[in-house]
């Protein structure tokens, strides 16, 4: 058996949560491998909307186990809130949610450091979600971090205090005001509750289950263009959001990776700062934002909107080894007469079909091709055979450009609004 991976190919919010939920009945285990509460994964079914931040999106299915892997960073306060949200909907979690001992903890002072750093950057800020993600991963790679397994240790308070002191020292170098006490009280209370959750050595758990023939899906957070190595650095998150991240974030050997589902919106969005070559600053962008309800699931911030960027998508497919594509939010483009796609860029007097090193270059200009819009409501379609000819053309065009089959087309936020395509070969 191999582990399949589902991850975002753009700047996040591609609809990962929705599609993982749809695919969960085919899997025994869903595992998150990186990121933390910066993620906001939305699921909709039975007229209810749920947003998950740290908990894998398989949690609503009774027969599937959910693992928070070692590559994830956890804020116990947010984690408990998520659990409460699930309990309110009578979702049982006791026997189907496991947390890696090697996952790192986000401390209150990590959140303060995130905010202080963003404030100090001023106009150059990353637009972080302010959940403490960057500072927590910095402590992980700096070998100072506090891990979930440490809560089982007698030295936990000592370790916490040592890290806290270190953070306070760094904070004293910022012109930044804070009131740590109430934050810390809430965090310590959250940790007490956290002690009741089942912890696991997740790399053993995952590999033992693989060997036993269980089917596992790794759920990515953020997107490839936010990857710490391959994203639009420095406007990225602090983890590897790509397929390789599933290996390090769950303990899976590279040869054990199976299908790689790459998910993308039929257009592009980005929340936070940083380059976005196809961004629309006009009423077309506003129209996409409105039709797609493009506001952040974690921060509520309006998402920047633009047309699909093929060079960027090709890059993401290459880096991840994508074997199947999933296109979401096709329904959002139903009102447009024409759909634009960026096929190349003009850059320093030349036409290029790749993202240059200098992603902040002012003179990177997208070259668009126009395609006919479908101008039909897609949200009530029952099968892929019913899609309008123009959408079918759009899909076949993208498949031939991207040299990868599009096997799922999502046409609405609900579980049921999902069309599967059988593709022989591309
Ligand atoms: P994630 O972070 O990748 O899980 O995506 P988010 O949940 O942050 O953002 C995706 C948003 O689009 C959510 O509000 C989803 O409910 C919604 N969504 C997902 N797929 C579709 C789709 O095909 N059409 C429409 N209209 N909305 C969708
Ligand atoms: P999901 O999993 C969209 C963005 C932030 C910011 C940058 C760094 O829902 O797709 P961070 O808090 O990670 O230090 O912020 O990354 N960002 C996301 N954008 N979707 C996400 O997650 C994101 N997680 C982080 O807006 O620009
Ligand atoms: Mg999201």
Coordinates of N, CA and C in Angstrom, one line a residue, residues 55-278:
X55 N -7.4 20.0 12.8 CA -7.9 18.6 12.8 C -8.1 18.2 11.3
X56 N -7.7 17.0 10.9 CA -7.9 16.6 9.5 C -9.4 16.6 9.1
X57 N -9.5 16.8 7.8 CA -10.9 16.9 7.3 C -11.7 15.6 7.1
X58 N -11.1 14.5 7.7 CA -11.8 13.2 7.6 C -12.7 13.0 8.8
X59 N -12.7 14.0 9.7 CA -13.2 13.8 11.1 C -14.7 13.5 11.1
X60 N -15.4 13.9 10.0 CA -16.9 13.8 10.0 C -17.4 12.4 9.6
X61 N -16.4 11.5 9.3 CA -16.8 10.2 8.9 C -16.4 9.2 10.0
X62 N -17.4 8.3 10.3 CA -17.2 7.5 11.5 C -16.2 6.4 11.4
X63 N -15.9 6.0 10.1 CA -15.0 4.8 10.0 C -13.6 5.2 9.7
X64 N -13.2 6.4 9.8 CA -11.9 6.9 9.4 C -11.2 7.5 10.6
X65 N -9.9 7.1 10.7 CA -9.1 7.7 11.8 C -8.4 8.9 11.3
X66 N -8.1 9.9 12.2 CA -7.5 11.1 11.8 C -6.3 11.4 12.6
X67 N -5.2 11.7 11.9 CA -3.9 11.8 12.6 C -3.3 13.2 12.4
X68 N -3.0 13.9 13.5 CA -2.3 15.1 13.3 C -0.8 14.8 13.4
X69 N -0.1 14.9 12.3 CA 1.3 14.4 12.1 C 2.3 15.3 12.8
X70 N 3.6 14.7 12.9 CA 4.7 15.4 13.5 C 5.0 16.7 12.9
X71 N 4.7 16.9 11.6 CA 5.1 18.2 10.9 C 4.1 19.3 11.2
X72 N 3.1 19.0 12.0 CA 2.1 20.1 12.3 C 2.5 20.9 13.5
X73 N 2.1 22.1 13.6 CA 2.3 22.9 14.8 C 0.9 23.2 15.4
X74 N 0.8 23.0 16.7 CA -0.5 23.0 17.4 C -0.6 24.0 18.5
X75 N -1.7 24.8 18.4 CA -2.0 25.7 19.5 C -3.2 25.1 20.3
X76 N -2.9 24.6 21.5 CA -3.9 23.9 22.2 C -5.2 24.6 22.4
X77 N -5.1 26.0 22.5 CA -6.3 26.7 22.7 C -7.3 26.6 21.4
X78 N -6.7 26.7 20.3 CA -7.5 26.6 19.0 C -7.9 25.2 18.8
X79 N -7.0 24.3 19.2 CA -7.4 22.8 19.1 C -8.6 22.5 19.9
X80 N -8.6 23.0 21.1 CA -9.8 22.7 22.0 C -11.0 23.3 21.5
X81 N -10.9 24.5 20.9 CA -12.1 25.2 20.3 C -12.6 24.3 19.2
X82 N -11.7 23.8 18.4 CA -12.2 22.9 17.3 C -12.9 21.7 17.8
X83 N -12.3 21.1 18.8 CA -13.0 19.9 19.4 C -14.4 20.3 19.9
X84 N -14.5 21.5 20.6 CA -15.8 21.9 21.1 C -16.8 22.1 20.0
X85 N -16.3 22.6 18.8 CA -17.2 22.8 17.7 C -17.7 21.5 17.2
X86 N -16.8 20.5 17.2 CA -17.2 19.2 16.7 C -18.2 18.5 17.7
X87 N -17.9 18.7 19.0 CA -18.8 18.1 20.0 C -20.2 18.7 19.9
X88 N -20.2 20.0 19.6 CA -21.5 20.7 19.5 C -22.4 20.0 18.4
X89 N -21.7 19.5 17.4 CA -22.4 18.9 16.3 C -22.4 17.3 16.5
X90 N -22.2 16.9 17.7 CA -22.2 15.5 18.1 C -21.3 14.6 17.2
X91 N -20.2 15.2 16.8 CA -19.2 14.4 16.1 C -18.3 13.7 17.1
X92 N -18.3 12.4 17.0 CA -17.4 11.7 18.0 C -16.0 11.8 17.6
X93 N -15.1 12.1 18.6 CA -13.7 12.2 18.3 C -12.8 11.3 19.1
X94 N -13.4 10.8 20.2 CA -12.6 10.0 21.2 C -11.7 8.9 20.5
X95 N -12.4 8.1 19.7 CA -11.6 7.0 19.2 C -11.1 7.2 17.8
X96 N -11.2 8.4 17.3 CA -10.7 8.5 15.9 C -9.8 9.8 15.6
X97 N -9.3 10.3 16.7 CA -8.4 11.4 16.5 C -7.1 11.2 17.3
X98 N -6.0 11.2 16.6 CA -4.7 10.9 17.3 C -3.7 12.0 17.0
X99 N -2.9 12.3 18.0 CA -1.9 13.4 17.8 C -0.5 13.0 18.0
X100 N 0.4 13.4 17.1 CA 1.8 12.9 17.1 C 2.5 13.6 18.3
X101 N 3.2 12.8 19.0 CA 4.0 13.3 20.1 C 5.1 14.3 19.6
X102 N 5.5 14.1 18.3 CA 6.5 14.9 17.8 C 6.0 16.3 17.2
X103 N 4.7 16.5 17.2 CA 4.2 17.8 16.7 C 4.7 18.9 17.7
X104 N 4.9 20.0 17.2 CA 5.4 21.1 18.0 C 4.2 22.0 18.5
X105 N 4.5 22.5 19.7 CA 3.4 23.4 20.4 C 3.6 24.8 20.1
X106 N 2.6 25.5 19.8 CA 2.6 27.0 19.6 C 2.4 27.6 21.0
X107 N 3.3 28.3 21.5 CA 3.2 29.0 22.8 C 2.6 30.4 22.6
X108 N 2.0 30.9 23.7 CA 1.5 32.3 23.6 C 2.6 33.3 23.2
X109 N 3.8 33.0 23.6 CA 4.9 33.9 23.2 C 5.2 33.8 21.7
X110 N 4.9 32.6 21.1 CA 5.1 32.5 19.7 C 4.2 33.5 19.0
X111 N 3.0 33.5 19.5 CA 2.0 34.4 18.9 C 2.4 35.9 19.0
X112 N 3.0 36.2 20.2 CA 3.4 37.6 20.4 C 4.6 37.9 19.4
X113 N 5.5 36.9 19.3 CA 6.6 37.2 18.4 C 6.2 37.3 17.0
X114 N 5.2 36.6 16.6 CA 4.6 36.7 15.2 C 4.1 38.1 15.0
X115 N 3.3 38.6 16.0 CA 2.7 39.9 15.9 C 3.8 41.0 15.9
X116 N 4.8 40.9 16.8 CA 5.9 41.9 16.9 C 6.7 41.9 15.7
X117 N 7.0 40.8 15.1 CA 7.8 40.8 13.9 C 7.0 41.4 12.7
X118 N 5.7 41.1 12.6 CA 4.9 41.7 11.5 C 4.8 43.2 11.7
X119 N 4.6 43.6 12.9 CA 4.5 45.1 13.2 C 5.8 45.8 12.8
X120 N 7.0 45.1 13.1 CA 8.3 45.7 12.9 C 8.5 45.8 11.4
X121 N 7.9 44.9 10.6 CA 8.2 44.9 9.2 C 7.4 46.0 8.5
X122 N 6.4 46.5 9.1 CA 5.6 47.6 8.5 C 5.0 47.2 7.2
X123 N 5.3 48.0 6.2 CA 4.7 47.8 4.8 C 5.2 46.5 4.2
X124 N 6.3 46.0 4.7 CA 6.9 44.8 4.1 C 6.4 43.5 4.8
X125 N 5.4 43.7 5.6 CA 4.9 42.5 6.4 C 4.4 41.4 5.5
X126 N 4.5 40.1 6.0 CA 4.1 39.0 5.2 C 2.6 38.9 5.1
X127 N 1.9 39.5 6.1 CA 0.5 39.3 6.1 C 0.2 38.0 6.8
X128 N 1.0 37.6 7.7 CA 0.8 36.3 8.5 C -0.6 36.3 9.1
X129 N -1.0 35.0 9.4 CA -2.3 34.9 10.0 C -2.2 35.2 11.5
X130 N -1.0 35.5 12.0 CA -0.7 35.9 13.4 C -1.0 34.7 14.4
X131 N -0.9 33.5 13.9 CA -1.2 32.4 14.8 C 0.1 31.8 15.4
X132 N 1.2 32.5 15.1 CA 2.5 32.1 15.7 C 3.3 31.0 14.9
X133 N 2.9 30.8 13.7 CA 3.4 29.8 12.9 C 4.9 29.9 12.6
X134 N 5.3 31.1 12.1 CA 6.7 31.3 11.8 C 7.6 31.1 13.0
X135 N 7.4 31.8 14.1 CA 8.2 31.6 15.3 C 8.3 30.2 15.8
X136 N 7.2 29.4 15.7 CA 7.2 28.0 16.2 C 8.1 27.2 15.3
X137 N 7.9 27.3 14.0 CA 8.8 26.6 13.1 C 10.3 27.0 13.3
X138 N 10.5 28.3 13.6 CA 11.9 28.8 13.9 C 12.5 28.1 15.1
X139 N 11.7 27.9 16.1 CA 12.2 27.2 17.3 C 12.4 25.7 17.0
X140 N 11.6 25.2 16.1 CA 11.7 23.7 15.7 C 13.1 23.6 15.0
X141 N 13.3 24.4 14.0 CA 14.6 24.2 13.3 C 15.8 24.7 14.1
X142 N 15.5 25.6 15.0 CA 16.6 26.1 15.9 C 16.8 25.2 17.1
X143 N 16.0 24.1 17.1 CA 16.2 23.1 18.2 C 15.9 23.5 19.6
X144 N 14.9 24.4 19.6 CA 14.5 24.9 21.0 C 13.1 24.6 21.3
X145 N 12.4 24.0 20.3 CA 10.9 23.9 20.4 C 10.4 23.0 21.5
X146 N 9.1 23.2 21.8 CA 8.4 22.4 22.8 C 7.5 21.5 22.0
X147 N 7.6 20.2 22.3 CA 6.8 19.2 21.5 C 5.6 18.7 22.3
X148 N 4.6 18.2 21.6 CA 3.4 17.7 22.3 C 3.8 16.6 23.3
X149 N 4.8 15.8 23.0 CA 5.2 14.7 23.9 C 5.8 15.2 25.2
X150 N 6.3 16.5 25.2 CA 6.8 17.1 26.4 C 5.8 17.2 27.5
X151 N 4.5 17.3 27.1 CA 3.5 17.4 28.2 C 3.5 16.2 29.1
X152 N 4.0 15.1 28.6 CA 4.1 13.9 29.4 C 5.3 13.8 30.3
X153 N 6.2 14.8 30.1 CA 7.5 14.8 30.9 C 7.4 15.6 32.2
X154 N 8.1 15.2 33.2 CA 8.1 15.9 34.5 C 8.7 17.3 34.3
X155 N 9.6 17.4 33.3 CA 10.3 18.7 33.1 C 9.5 19.7 32.3
X156 N 8.2 19.4 32.0 CA 7.4 20.2 31.1 C 7.5 21.7 31.5
X157 N 7.2 22.0 32.8 CA 7.2 23.4 33.2 C 8.5 24.1 33.0
X158 N 9.6 23.3 33.3 CA 10.9 23.8 33.2 C 11.2 24.2 31.7
X159 N 10.8 23.2 30.9 CA 11.1 23.5 29.4 C 10.3 24.7 28.9
X160 N 9.0 24.7 29.4 CA 8.2 25.8 29.0 C 8.8 27.2 29.4
X161 N 9.2 27.2 30.7 CA 9.7 28.5 31.2 C 11.0 28.9 30.5
X162 N 11.9 27.9 30.2 CA 13.1 28.3 29.5 C 12.8 28.9 28.1
X163 N 11.8 28.3 27.4 CA 11.5 28.9 26.1 C 10.8 30.2 26.2
X164 N 10.0 30.3 27.2 CA 9.3 31.6 27.5 C 10.3 32.7 27.7
X165 N 11.3 32.4 28.6 CA 12.3 33.4 28.9 C 13.0 33.9 27.7
X166 N 13.4 32.9 26.8 CA 14.1 33.2 25.6 C 13.2 34.2 24.7
X167 N 11.9 33.8 24.7 CA 11.0 34.7 23.9 C 10.9 36.1 24.4
X168 N 10.8 36.2 25.8 CA 10.7 37.5 26.4 C 11.9 38.4 26.1
X169 N 13.0 37.7 26.1 CA 14.3 38.4 25.8 C 14.2 39.0 24.3
X170 N 13.8 38.2 23.4 CA 13.7 38.6 22.0 C 12.6 39.8 21.9
X171 N 11.5 39.6 22.6 CA 10.5 40.6 22.6 C 10.9 41.9 23.1
X172 N 11.9 41.9 24.1 CA 12.3 43.2 24.6 C 13.1 44.0 23.6
X173 N 13.5 43.4 22.5 CA 14.1 44.1 21.4 C 13.2 44.8 20.5
X174 N 11.9 44.5 20.7 CA 10.8 45.1 19.8 C 10.1 46.3 20.5
X175 N 9.7 47.2 19.8 CA 8.8 48.2 20.3 C 7.4 47.7 20.2
X176 N 7.0 46.9 21.2 CA 5.8 46.1 21.1 C 5.1 45.9 22.4
X177 N 3.9 46.2 22.6 CA 3.2 46.1 23.9 C 2.4 44.8 24.0
X178 N 2.4 44.2 25.1 CA 1.6 43.0 25.2 C 1.2 42.7 26.7
X179 N 0.2 41.9 26.8 CA -0.2 41.4 28.2 C -0.2 39.9 28.1
X180 N 0.9 39.3 28.6 CA 1.0 37.9 28.4 C 0.2 37.1 29.4
X181 N -0.1 37.7 30.6 CA -0.7 36.9 31.7 C -2.0 36.2 31.3
X182 N -3.0 36.9 30.8 CA -4.2 36.2 30.4 C -4.0 35.2 29.3
X183 N -3.1 35.5 28.4 CA -2.9 34.5 27.3 C -2.3 33.2 27.9
X184 N -1.4 33.4 28.8 CA -0.7 32.3 29.4 C -1.7 31.4 30.2
X185 N -2.5 32.1 30.9 CA -3.5 31.3 31.8 C -4.4 30.5 30.9
X186 N -4.9 31.1 29.8 CA -5.7 30.3 28.9 C -5.0 29.1 28.3
X187 N -3.7 29.4 28.0 CA -2.9 28.3 27.3 C -2.7 27.2 28.3
X188 N -2.3 27.5 29.5 CA -2.1 26.4 30.5 C -3.3 25.6 30.8
X189 N -4.5 26.3 30.8 CA -5.7 25.6 31.0 C -6.0 24.6 29.8
X190 N -5.6 25.1 28.6 CA -5.8 24.3 27.4 C -4.9 23.1 27.4
X191 N -3.7 23.3 27.9 CA -2.8 22.2 28.0 C -3.3 21.1 28.9
X192 N -3.9 21.5 30.0 CA -4.5 20.5 31.0 C -5.5 19.7 30.3
X193 N -6.3 20.3 29.5 CA -7.4 19.5 28.7 C -6.7 18.7 27.7
X194 N -5.7 19.2 27.1 CA -5.0 18.5 26.0 C -4.4 17.2 26.5
X195 N -4.1 17.1 27.7 CA -3.5 15.9 28.3 C -4.5 14.7 28.2
X196 N -5.7 14.9 27.9 CA -6.7 13.8 27.9 C -6.8 13.2 26.4
X197 N -6.1 13.9 25.5 CA -6.2 13.4 24.1 C -5.2 12.3 23.9
X198 N -5.5 11.3 23.0 CA -4.6 10.2 22.7 C -3.4 10.7 21.9
X199 N -2.2 10.5 22.5 CA -1.0 10.8 21.7 C -0.4 9.5 21.1
X200 N 0.4 9.7 20.1 CA 0.8 8.5 19.3 C 2.2 8.8 18.7
X201 N 3.0 7.8 18.5 CA 4.2 7.9 17.8 C 3.8 7.7 16.3
X202 N 3.4 8.8 15.7 CA 2.6 8.7 14.5 C 3.4 8.0 13.3
X203 N 4.7 8.2 13.3 CA 5.4 7.5 12.2 C 5.3 6.0 12.2
X204 N 5.3 5.5 13.5 CA 5.1 4.0 13.6 C 3.6 3.7 13.3
X205 N 2.7 4.5 13.8 CA 1.3 4.2 13.5 C 1.0 4.2 12.0
X206 N 1.5 5.2 11.3 CA 1.3 5.3 9.9 C 1.9 4.1 9.2
X207 N 3.1 3.8 9.5 CA 3.8 2.7 8.7 C 3.3 1.3 9.1
X208 N 2.9 1.1 10.3 CA 2.3 -0.1 10.7 C 0.9 -0.3 9.9
X209 N 0.2 0.7 9.9 CA -1.1 0.7 9.2 C -0.9 0.4 7.7
X210 N 0.1 1.1 7.1 CA 0.4 0.9 5.7 C 0.7 -0.6 5.4
X211 N 1.5 -1.1 6.3 CA 1.9 -2.5 6.2 C 0.7 -3.5 6.3
X212 N -0.2 -3.0 7.1 CA -1.4 -3.9 7.3 C -2.5 -3.7 6.2
X213 N -2.1 -2.9 5.2 CA -2.9 -2.7 4.0 C -4.0 -1.6 4.1
X214 N -3.8 -0.8 5.1 CA -4.8 0.3 5.3 C -4.5 1.4 4.2
X215 N -5.6 2.1 3.9 CA -5.5 3.2 2.9 C -5.4 4.5 3.6
X216 N -4.3 5.3 3.2 CA -4.0 6.5 3.9 C -4.0 7.7 3.0
X217 N -4.6 8.8 3.4 CA -4.6 10.0 2.6 C -3.9 11.1 3.4
X218 N -2.9 11.8 2.9 CA -2.2 12.9 3.6 C -2.8 14.2 3.1
X219 N -3.3 15.0 4.0 CA -4.0 16.3 3.7 C -3.1 17.5 3.8
X220 N -2.8 18.2 2.8 CA -1.9 19.3 2.8 C -2.7 20.5 3.4
X221 N -1.9 21.5 3.8 CA -2.4 22.8 4.2 C -1.7 23.9 3.4
X222 N -2.2 25.1 3.4 CA -1.7 26.1 2.5 C -1.6 25.7 1.1
X223 N -0.6 26.1 0.3 CA -0.5 25.7 -1.1 C 1.0 25.8 -1.5
X224 N 1.2 25.2 -2.7 CA 2.6 25.1 -3.2 C 3.3 26.5 -3.3
X225 N 2.6 27.5 -3.7 CA 3.2 28.8 -3.8 C 3.4 29.5 -2.5
X226 N 3.0 28.9 -1.4 CA 3.4 29.4 -0.1 C 4.4 28.5 0.6
X227 N 5.0 27.5 -0.2 CA 6.0 26.6 0.4 C 7.3 27.4 0.8
X228 N 7.9 27.0 1.9 CA 9.0 27.8 2.4 C 10.2 27.7 1.4
X229 N 10.4 26.7 0.6 CA 11.5 26.6 -0.4 C 11.0 27.1 -1.8
X230 N 9.9 26.7 -2.2 CA 9.5 26.9 -3.6 C 8.4 27.9 -3.8
X231 N 7.9 28.5 -2.7 CA 6.9 29.6 -2.8 C 7.5 30.9 -3.2
X232 N 6.7 31.9 -3.1 CA 7.1 33.3 -3.5 C 7.8 33.9 -2.3
X233 N 9.0 33.3 -1.9 CA 9.8 33.7 -0.8 C 10.1 35.2 -0.8
X234 N 10.1 36.0 0.2 CA 9.8 35.6 1.6 C 8.3 35.6 2.0
X235 N 7.4 35.8 1.0 CA 6.0 35.9 1.3 C 5.4 34.5 1.2
X236 N 5.8 33.7 2.2 CA 5.4 32.3 2.2 C 5.1 31.9 3.7
X237 N 4.7 30.7 3.9 CA 4.5 30.2 5.2 C 5.8 29.5 5.6
X238 N 5.9 28.9 6.8 CA 7.2 28.4 7.3 C 7.4 26.9 7.2
X239 N 6.6 26.2 6.4 CA 6.7 24.8 6.3 C 6.7 24.4 4.8
X240 N 7.1 23.1 4.6 CA 7.1 22.5 3.2 C 5.7 22.0 3.0
X241 N 5.0 22.7 2.1 CA 3.6 22.4 1.8 C 3.5 21.4 0.7
X242 N 4.6 21.0 0.1 CA 4.6 20.1 -1.1 C 4.6 18.7 -0.7
X243 N 4.6 17.8 -1.7 CA 4.5 16.4 -1.5 C 5.6 15.9 -0.5
X244 N 6.8 16.4 -0.7 CA 7.9 16.1 0.2 C 7.6 16.3 1.6
X245 N 6.8 17.3 1.9 CA 6.4 17.7 3.2 C 5.6 16.5 3.9
X246 N 4.9 15.8 3.0 CA 4.1 14.6 3.6 C 5.1 13.5 4.1
X247 N 6.2 13.4 3.4 CA 7.2 12.4 3.8 C 7.8 12.8 5.2
X248 N 8.2 14.1 5.3 CA 8.8 14.5 6.6 C 7.7 14.8 7.7
X249 N 6.6 15.1 7.3 CA 5.5 15.5 8.3 C 4.7 14.3 8.8
X250 N 4.9 13.1 8.2 CA 4.2 12.0 8.7 C 5.1 10.8 8.9
X251 N 6.3 10.9 8.3 CA 7.3 9.8 8.4 C 7.0 8.7 7.3
X252 N 6.8 9.2 6.1 CA 6.5 8.3 5.0 C 7.8 8.3 4.1
X253 N 8.3 7.1 3.7 CA 9.4 7.1 2.8 C 8.9 7.5 1.4
X254 N 9.8 8.3 0.7 CA 9.4 8.8 -0.6 C 8.8 7.7 -1.6
X255 N 9.3 6.5 -1.5 CA 8.8 5.4 -2.4 C 7.5 5.0 -2.0
X256 N 7.0 5.4 -0.9 CA 5.6 5.0 -0.4 C 4.6 6.0 -0.8
X257 N 4.9 7.0 -1.6 CA 3.9 8.0 -2.0 C 3.2 7.4 -3.2
X258 N 1.8 7.4 -3.2 CA 1.1 6.9 -4.3 C 0.5 8.0 -5.2
X259 N -0.8 8.1 -5.2 CA -1.4 9.2 -6.0 C -1.1 10.6 -5.4
X260 N -0.8 11.6 -6.2 CA -0.7 12.9 -5.7 C -1.8 13.8 -6.3
X261 N -2.8 14.1 -5.5 CA -3.9 14.9 -6.0 C -3.6 16.4 -5.9
X262 N -3.5 17.1 -7.0 CA -3.2 18.5 -6.9 C -4.5 19.3 -7.1
X263 N -4.8 20.1 -6.2 CA -6.1 20.9 -6.2 C -5.8 22.3 -6.6
X264 N -6.7 22.8 -7.5 CA -6.6 24.3 -7.9 C -7.9 24.8 -8.1
X265 N -8.1 26.1 -7.9 CA -9.3 26.8 -8.3 C -9.3 27.1 -9.8
X266 N -10.4 27.3 -10.4 CA -10.5 27.6 -11.8 C -10.0 29.0 -12.1
X267 N -9.6 29.7 -11.0 CA -9.0 31.1 -11.1 C -7.9 31.1 -9.9
X268 N -7.5 32.2 -9.5 CA -6.5 32.3 -8.4 C -6.9 33.2 -7.3
X269 N -6.5 32.9 -6.1 CA -6.7 33.8 -5.0 C -5.4 33.8 -4.2
X270 N -5.3 34.9 -3.4 CA -4.2 35.0 -2.5 C -4.6 35.8 -1.3
X271 N -4.3 35.4 -0.1 CA -4.6 36.3 1.1 C -3.3 36.6 1.8
X272 N -3.1 37.8 2.2 CA -1.9 38.3 2.7 C -1.0 38.9 1.6
X273 N 0.2 39.3 2.0 CA 1.0 40.1 1.0 C 1.7 39.2 0.0
X274 N 2.4 39.8 -0.9 CA 3.3 39.0 -1.8 C 2.8 39.0 -3.2
X275 N 3.8 38.6 -4.1 CA 3.5 38.7 -5.6 C 2.3 37.8 -6.0
X276 N 1.6 38.3 -7.0 CA 0.5 37.6 -7.6 C 0.3 38.1 -9.0
X277 N 1.1 37.6 -9.9 CA 1.1 38.1 -11.3 C -0.2 38.4 -12.0
X278 N -1.2 37.5 -11.8 CA -2.4 37.6 -12.5 C -3.5 38.3 -11.7

